[in-house]
Amino acid sequence: MKFYHEDFIQLYGFTQDPSTLDYMIVMSYAEYGSLKKNLSKIVKDIWLKKLIYLYTIVNGLNVMHQEKMIHCDFHHGNILKTSIGIVLSINDLGLCKPIESIPKKNEIYGVLPFVAPEVLRGKSYTPASDIYSFSMIMWEFTSGILPFNDRAHDLQLALSICKGERPEIIKNTPKCYIDLMEKCWNKEPLKRPSALDIKNTIKNWYKNIYNRNIFNEDISKKEIDNILEFYKADTTLKEQPNILHTSQSHSQAYHTSRLLDFTIKLNEILNQKNKNKNNQTAEVSQSIGNIFNISNIKF
């Protein structure tokens, strides 16, 4: 599958170092580095600019999904800024695969906070798992830091994610943005929006802000409220630049892709807890049944 689109870093081919005989990839040069490198600057931008960045990212994701492909390793290190402009391009399609393909069970490769909970438990990658990864990028745009940066990226964090823990909502984030982000990181894959839905939502926000549609009588009160939320967030950030979130990075917080080989252990713990919970429920039900049986005895 070949993608010739501005929202993707172009791969031109492969070459070999004549001295070391190592193989190398020939691709477009990303002068400004990864999204991870640019986060501290992007978080200070006005929301109009942030929305353009997000639109280019999710547009590329939508192109992939429309072609029935899944990225499978979608995170801030695989999104690159190639120019001084406002386009962020998707990179590293090495793990990209057709939607119908089935991964090797219990072999997961990625950056833990960006991996969807169902994938952590050994289920197949789907477009919805890419959407979960996108939700972490959305969060980074509000925080300027990496998700779960102050936690060890280990089995315990994976357990917490599977139980529903997500990064803390950052103060001064527009409510409509929070609502979309929370839909994208929903524990249930089927409840997450598609890349196309996200693209259209962000596009609508951008158009309303850019065209100053707050004075447009043809748009709904909800849309006007959304515009005001973005305006308010920009104003607050300008007046209180120290409002931005900060945290100390944990020594075991890994932000490059690696093998996450704790799926078996993760399922053993979660399945045992569910079994214990079901046993407790059964015991309570039995106790209630015994009470009713005693109450029916005639004296």
Short mmCIF file of C-alpha atoms in Angstrom, two decimals:
data_model
loop_
_atom_site.label_atom_id
_atom_site.label_comp_id
_atom_site.label_asym_id
_atom_site.label_seq_id
_atom_site.Cartn_x
_atom_site.Cartn_y
_atom_site.Cartn_z
CA MET A 1 0.00 0.00 0.00
CA LYS A 2 1.42 3.38 -1.00
CA PHE A 3 0.27 6.73 0.41
CA TYR A 4 1.04 9.84 -1.62
CA HIS A 5 -0.47 12.48 0.62
CA GLU A 6 0.88 15.57 2.39
CA ASP A 7 -0.26 14.16 5.73
CA PHE A 8 2.29 11.34 5.41
CA ILE A 9 6.09 11.45 5.35
CA GLN A 10 7.07 10.21 1.91
CA LEU A 11 9.19 7.06 1.66
CA TYR A 12 11.36 7.00 -1.45
CA GLY A 13 13.09 3.67 -1.03
CA PHE A 14 16.02 1.90 0.62
CA THR A 15 19.77 2.10 0.31
CA GLN A 16 22.81 0.38 1.80
CA ASP A 17 25.85 1.86 3.48
CA PRO A 18 28.83 0.59 1.43
CA SER A 19 31.08 0.58 4.50
CA THR A 20 28.92 -1.06 7.15
CA LEU A 21 26.47 -2.78 4.77
CA ASP A 22 23.65 -1.51 7.01
CA TYR A 23 20.34 -0.83 5.24
CA MET A 24 18.84 2.65 5.46
CA ILE A 25 15.47 4.20 4.65
CA VAL A 26 15.36 7.14 2.23
CA MET A 27 12.50 9.47 3.15
CA SER A 28 11.46 13.12 3.29
CA TYR A 29 13.47 15.18 5.76
CA ALA A 30 11.50 16.41 8.78
CA GLU A 31 13.47 19.54 9.61
CA TYR A 32 11.54 20.36 12.78
CA GLY A 33 11.46 16.89 14.26
CA SER A 34 8.66 14.98 15.96
CA LEU A 35 5.48 16.14 17.64
CA LYS A 36 7.09 15.12 20.93
CA LYS A 37 9.88 17.65 20.33
CA ASN A 38 7.41 20.43 19.40
CA LEU A 39 4.85 19.93 22.18
CA SER A 40 6.22 22.63 24.47
CA LYS A 41 5.71 25.19 21.69
CA ILE A 42 2.40 23.91 20.35
CA VAL A 43 0.71 23.96 23.76
CA LYS A 44 1.29 27.75 23.88
CA ASP A 45 -0.33 28.33 20.46
CA ILE A 46 -3.85 29.72 20.09
CA TRP A 47 -6.55 27.11 19.62
CA LEU A 48 -7.10 28.04 15.98
CA LYS A 49 -3.56 26.86 15.22
CA LYS A 50 -3.82 23.77 17.45
CA LEU A 51 -6.98 22.73 15.61
CA ILE A 52 -5.19 22.95 12.26
CA TYR A 53 -2.42 20.69 13.56
CA LEU A 54 -4.94 18.19 14.90
CA TYR A 55 -6.90 18.31 11.65
CA THR A 56 -3.84 17.40 9.56
CA ILE A 57 -3.07 14.49 11.90
CA VAL A 58 -6.57 13.01 11.96
CA ASN A 59 -6.98 13.64 8.23
CA GLY A 60 -3.98 11.41 7.59
CA LEU A 61 -5.42 8.81 9.94
CA ASN A 62 -8.73 8.99 8.08
CA VAL A 63 -6.94 8.43 4.74
CA MET A 64 -5.41 5.26 6.17
CA HIS A 65 -8.70 3.98 7.56
CA GLN A 66 -10.50 4.70 4.29
CA GLU A 67 -7.88 2.47 2.63
CA LYS A 68 -8.72 -0.26 5.20
CA MET A 69 -5.36 0.11 6.94
CA ILE A 70 -4.46 0.54 10.63
CA HIS A 71 -1.32 2.28 11.89
CA CYS A 72 -0.88 0.08 15.02
CA ASP A 73 1.91 2.24 16.50
CA PHE A 74 0.39 5.73 16.54
CA HIS A 75 2.10 8.14 18.96
CA HIS A 76 3.89 11.50 19.22
CA GLY A 77 7.19 10.10 17.96
CA ASN A 78 5.62 8.99 14.67
CA ILE A 79 4.18 12.40 13.79
CA LEU A 80 6.71 14.77 12.22
CA LYS A 81 6.87 18.47 11.39
CA THR A 82 8.54 18.83 8.02
CA SER A 83 8.38 22.61 7.61
CA ILE A 84 7.74 25.86 9.43
CA GLY A 85 4.09 25.61 8.38
CA ILE A 86 1.18 24.03 10.20
CA VAL A 87 1.18 20.53 8.72
CA LEU A 88 2.08 17.54 10.88
CA SER A 89 2.73 14.36 8.90
CA ILE A 90 2.34 10.72 9.94
CA ASN A 91 5.46 8.59 9.81
CA ASP A 92 6.65 5.04 10.54
CA LEU A 93 4.13 2.81 8.81
CA GLY A 94 6.29 -0.25 9.54
CA LEU A 95 3.59 -1.84 11.69
CA CYS A 96 0.73 -0.59 9.50
CA LYS A 97 -1.44 -3.49 8.40
CA PRO A 98 -4.78 -4.27 6.73
CA ILE A 99 -7.81 -4.13 9.01
CA GLU A 100 -8.62 -7.80 8.42
CA SER A 101 -5.15 -9.04 9.43
CA ILE A 102 -4.70 -10.66 12.85
CA PRO A 103 -1.63 -9.81 14.98
CA LYS A 104 0.38 -12.40 16.86
CA LYS A 105 -1.34 -12.81 20.17
CA ASN A 106 0.44 -11.38 23.23
CA GLU A 107 3.08 -9.62 21.11
CA ILE A 108 2.41 -5.89 21.37
CA TYR A 109 4.84 -3.23 20.25
CA GLY A 110 4.34 0.44 21.09
CA VAL A 111 4.37 3.25 23.65
CA LEU A 112 2.26 2.07 26.59
CA PRO A 113 0.07 5.18 27.21
CA PHE A 114 -0.91 5.21 23.52
CA VAL A 115 -1.94 1.54 23.34
CA ALA A 116 -5.69 0.91 23.63
CA PRO A 117 -6.80 -1.21 26.62
CA GLU A 118 -8.33 -3.93 24.45
CA VAL A 119 -5.02 -4.28 22.58
CA LEU A 120 -3.13 -4.50 25.88
CA ARG A 121 -5.34 -7.49 26.67
CA GLY A 122 -4.43 -9.23 23.42
CA LYS A 123 -7.32 -8.31 21.14
CA SER A 124 -6.73 -7.37 17.52
CA TYR A 125 -5.88 -3.85 16.42
CA THR A 126 -8.78 -1.97 14.84
CA PRO A 127 -9.32 1.59 13.56
CA ALA A 128 -10.77 2.27 17.03
CA SER A 129 -7.39 1.44 18.63
CA ASP A 130 -5.78 4.15 16.45
CA ILE A 131 -8.50 6.54 17.67
CA TYR A 132 -7.58 5.74 21.27
CA SER A 133 -3.98 6.67 20.43
CA PHE A 134 -5.22 9.93 18.89
CA SER A 135 -6.98 10.78 22.18
CA MET A 136 -3.57 10.81 23.90
CA ILE A 137 -2.31 13.24 21.27
CA MET A 138 -5.35 15.42 21.93
CA TRP A 139 -4.46 15.39 25.62
CA GLU A 140 -0.85 16.34 24.88
CA PHE A 141 -2.09 19.43 23.04
CA THR A 142 -3.69 20.61 26.30
CA SER A 143 -0.86 19.66 28.64
CA GLY A 144 2.36 20.12 26.69
CA ILE A 145 3.73 16.98 28.35
CA LEU A 146 3.64 13.26 27.66
CA PRO A 147 0.77 11.13 29.04
CA PHE A 148 1.53 9.38 32.35
CA ASN A 149 4.94 11.03 32.26
CA ASP A 150 5.22 10.81 36.06
CA ARG A 151 4.49 7.08 36.21
CA ALA A 152 6.50 3.97 35.48
CA HIS A 153 5.33 2.47 32.18
CA ASP A 154 4.92 -1.03 33.56
CA LEU A 155 2.37 -3.74 34.29
CA GLN A 156 0.77 -1.65 37.05
CA LEU A 157 0.06 1.23 34.67
CA ALA A 158 -1.31 -1.20 32.08
CA LEU A 159 -3.67 -2.57 34.76
CA SER A 160 -4.82 0.94 35.64
CA ILE A 161 -5.46 1.79 31.97
CA CYS A 162 -7.49 -1.41 31.49
CA LYS A 163 -9.54 -0.51 34.57
CA GLY A 164 -10.37 2.88 33.06
CA GLU A 165 -7.70 5.29 34.30
CA ARG A 166 -6.87 8.10 31.90
CA PRO A 167 -4.66 11.22 32.09
CA GLU A 168 -5.98 14.00 34.30
CA ILE A 169 -8.08 16.59 32.46
CA ILE A 170 -6.08 19.81 32.22
CA LYS A 171 -7.56 23.01 33.59
CA ASN A 172 -8.62 25.58 30.96
CA THR A 173 -9.47 22.94 28.33
CA PRO A 174 -12.64 23.75 26.33
CA LYS A 175 -15.51 21.49 27.39
CA CYS A 176 -16.43 20.48 23.83
CA TYR A 177 -12.81 19.40 23.33
CA ILE A 178 -12.88 17.37 26.55
CA ASP A 179 -16.09 15.67 25.44
CA LEU A 180 -14.55 14.59 22.13
CA MET A 181 -11.31 13.46 23.78
CA GLU A 182 -13.20 11.34 26.32
CA LYS A 183 -15.21 9.72 23.53
CA CYS A 184 -11.94 8.86 21.77
CA TRP A 185 -10.48 7.16 24.87
CA ASN A 186 -13.68 5.34 25.81
CA LYS A 187 -12.99 1.87 27.22
CA GLU A 188 -15.42 0.40 24.68
CA PRO A 189 -13.94 0.51 21.14
CA LEU A 190 -17.37 0.62 19.49
CA LYS A 191 -18.22 3.82 21.38
CA ARG A 192 -15.24 5.72 19.96
CA PRO A 193 -15.88 8.04 16.98
CA SER A 194 -14.35 7.36 13.58
CA ALA A 195 -11.46 9.38 12.19
CA LEU A 196 -13.90 10.92 9.71
CA ASP A 197 -16.24 12.04 12.50
CA ILE A 198 -13.35 13.60 14.42
CA LYS A 199 -12.07 15.29 11.28
CA ASN A 200 -15.47 16.85 10.59
CA THR A 201 -15.90 17.99 14.19
CA ILE A 202 -12.49 19.69 14.28
CA LYS A 203 -13.12 21.23 10.86
CA ASN A 204 -16.42 22.66 12.09
CA TRP A 205 -14.80 24.14 15.21
CA TYR A 206 -12.06 25.72 13.11
CA LYS A 207 -14.47 27.26 10.58
CA ASN A 208 -16.69 28.72 13.28
CA ILE A 209 -13.75 30.29 15.13
CA TYR A 210 -12.02 31.53 11.98
CA ASN A 211 -15.22 33.06 10.54
CA ARG A 212 -16.17 34.55 13.92
CA ASN A 213 -19.52 32.81 13.71
CA ILE A 214 -20.35 33.93 17.21
CA PHE A 215 -22.27 36.71 15.44
CA ASN A 216 -23.92 34.32 12.98
CA GLU A 217 -27.62 33.89 13.70
CA ASP A 218 -27.76 30.70 11.63
CA ILE A 219 -25.66 28.55 13.98
CA SER A 220 -26.92 26.87 17.14
CA LYS A 221 -26.40 28.02 20.72
CA LYS A 222 -24.24 24.95 21.32
CA GLU A 223 -21.90 25.96 18.49
CA ILE A 224 -21.68 29.49 19.86
CA ASP A 225 -20.87 28.10 23.30
CA ASN A 226 -18.10 26.00 21.74
CA ILE A 227 -16.57 29.08 20.09
CA LEU A 228 -16.67 30.98 23.38
CA GLU A 229 -14.93 28.10 25.17
CA PHE A 230 -11.99 28.26 22.75
CA TYR A 231 -11.85 32.07 23.00
CA LYS A 232 -11.89 31.86 26.80
CA ALA A 233 -9.11 29.25 26.83
CA ASP A 234 -6.93 31.46 24.59
CA THR A 235 -7.52 34.50 26.79
CA THR A 236 -6.75 32.61 30.00
CA LEU A 237 -3.52 31.18 28.57
CA LYS A 238 -2.43 34.67 27.45
CA GLU A 239 -3.16 36.23 30.83
CA GLN A 240 -1.91 33.28 32.90
CA PRO A 241 0.94 31.58 30.99
CA ASN A 242 1.95 29.70 34.16
CA ILE A 243 -1.34 27.77 34.05
CA LEU A 244 0.35 25.14 31.86
CA HIS A 245 0.75 21.71 33.41
CA THR A 246 4.16 20.51 34.56
CA SER A 247 5.40 17.23 36.01
CA GLN A 248 8.62 15.42 36.84
CA SER A 249 9.37 12.68 34.33
CA HIS A 250 9.63 9.20 35.83
CA SER A 251 12.85 7.32 35.12
CA GLN A 252 10.82 4.38 33.78
CA ALA A 253 8.49 6.41 31.56
CA TYR A 254 9.37 5.21 28.06
CA HIS A 255 8.28 7.28 25.06
CA THR A 256 9.69 5.24 22.21
CA SER A 257 8.12 2.02 20.95
CA ARG A 258 9.15 -1.20 22.66
CA LEU A 259 7.85 -4.71 23.18
CA LEU A 260 5.06 -4.81 25.78
CA ASP A 261 5.15 -8.46 26.81
CA PHE A 262 2.87 -8.52 29.86
CA THR A 263 -0.47 -9.35 28.19
CA ILE A 264 -0.65 -12.86 29.69
CA LYS A 265 0.07 -11.61 33.21
CA LEU A 266 -2.33 -8.70 32.72
CA ASN A 267 -5.18 -11.03 31.75
CA GLU A 268 -4.43 -13.42 34.60
CA ILE A 269 -4.76 -10.61 37.16
CA LEU A 270 -7.86 -9.04 35.62
CA ASN A 271 -9.60 -12.39 35.06
CA GLN A 272 -8.90 -13.44 38.66
CA LYS A 273 -10.33 -10.17 39.98
CA ASN A 274 -13.44 -10.62 37.83
CA LYS A 275 -13.77 -14.21 39.08
CA ASN A 276 -13.50 -13.08 42.71
CA LYS A 277 -16.06 -10.35 42.09
CA ASN A 278 -18.49 -12.84 40.52
CA ASN A 279 -18.00 -15.25 43.45
CA GLN A 280 -18.76 -12.46 45.93
CA THR A 281 -21.90 -11.55 43.97
CA ALA A 282 -23.01 -15.18 43.99
CA GLU A 283 -22.45 -15.44 47.76
CA VAL A 284 -24.49 -12.29 48.39
CA SER A 285 -27.29 -13.61 46.18
CA GLN A 286 -27.26 -16.93 48.05
CA SER A 287 -27.39 -15.13 51.41
CA ILE A 288 -30.36 -13.05 50.29
CA GLY A 289 -32.06 -16.21 49.05
CA ASN A 290 -31.55 -17.89 52.44
CA ILE A 291 -33.09 -14.91 54.22
CA PHE A 292 -36.19 -15.12 52.06
CA ASN A 293 -36.44 -18.87 52.66
CA ILE A 294 -36.30 -18.33 56.43
CA SER A 295 -38.92 -15.60 56.27
CA ASN A 296 -41.33 -18.01 54.58
CA ILE A 297 -41.22 -20.53 57.43
CA LYS A 298 -44.58 -20.72 59.23
CA PHE A 299 -44.71 -20.95 63.03
#
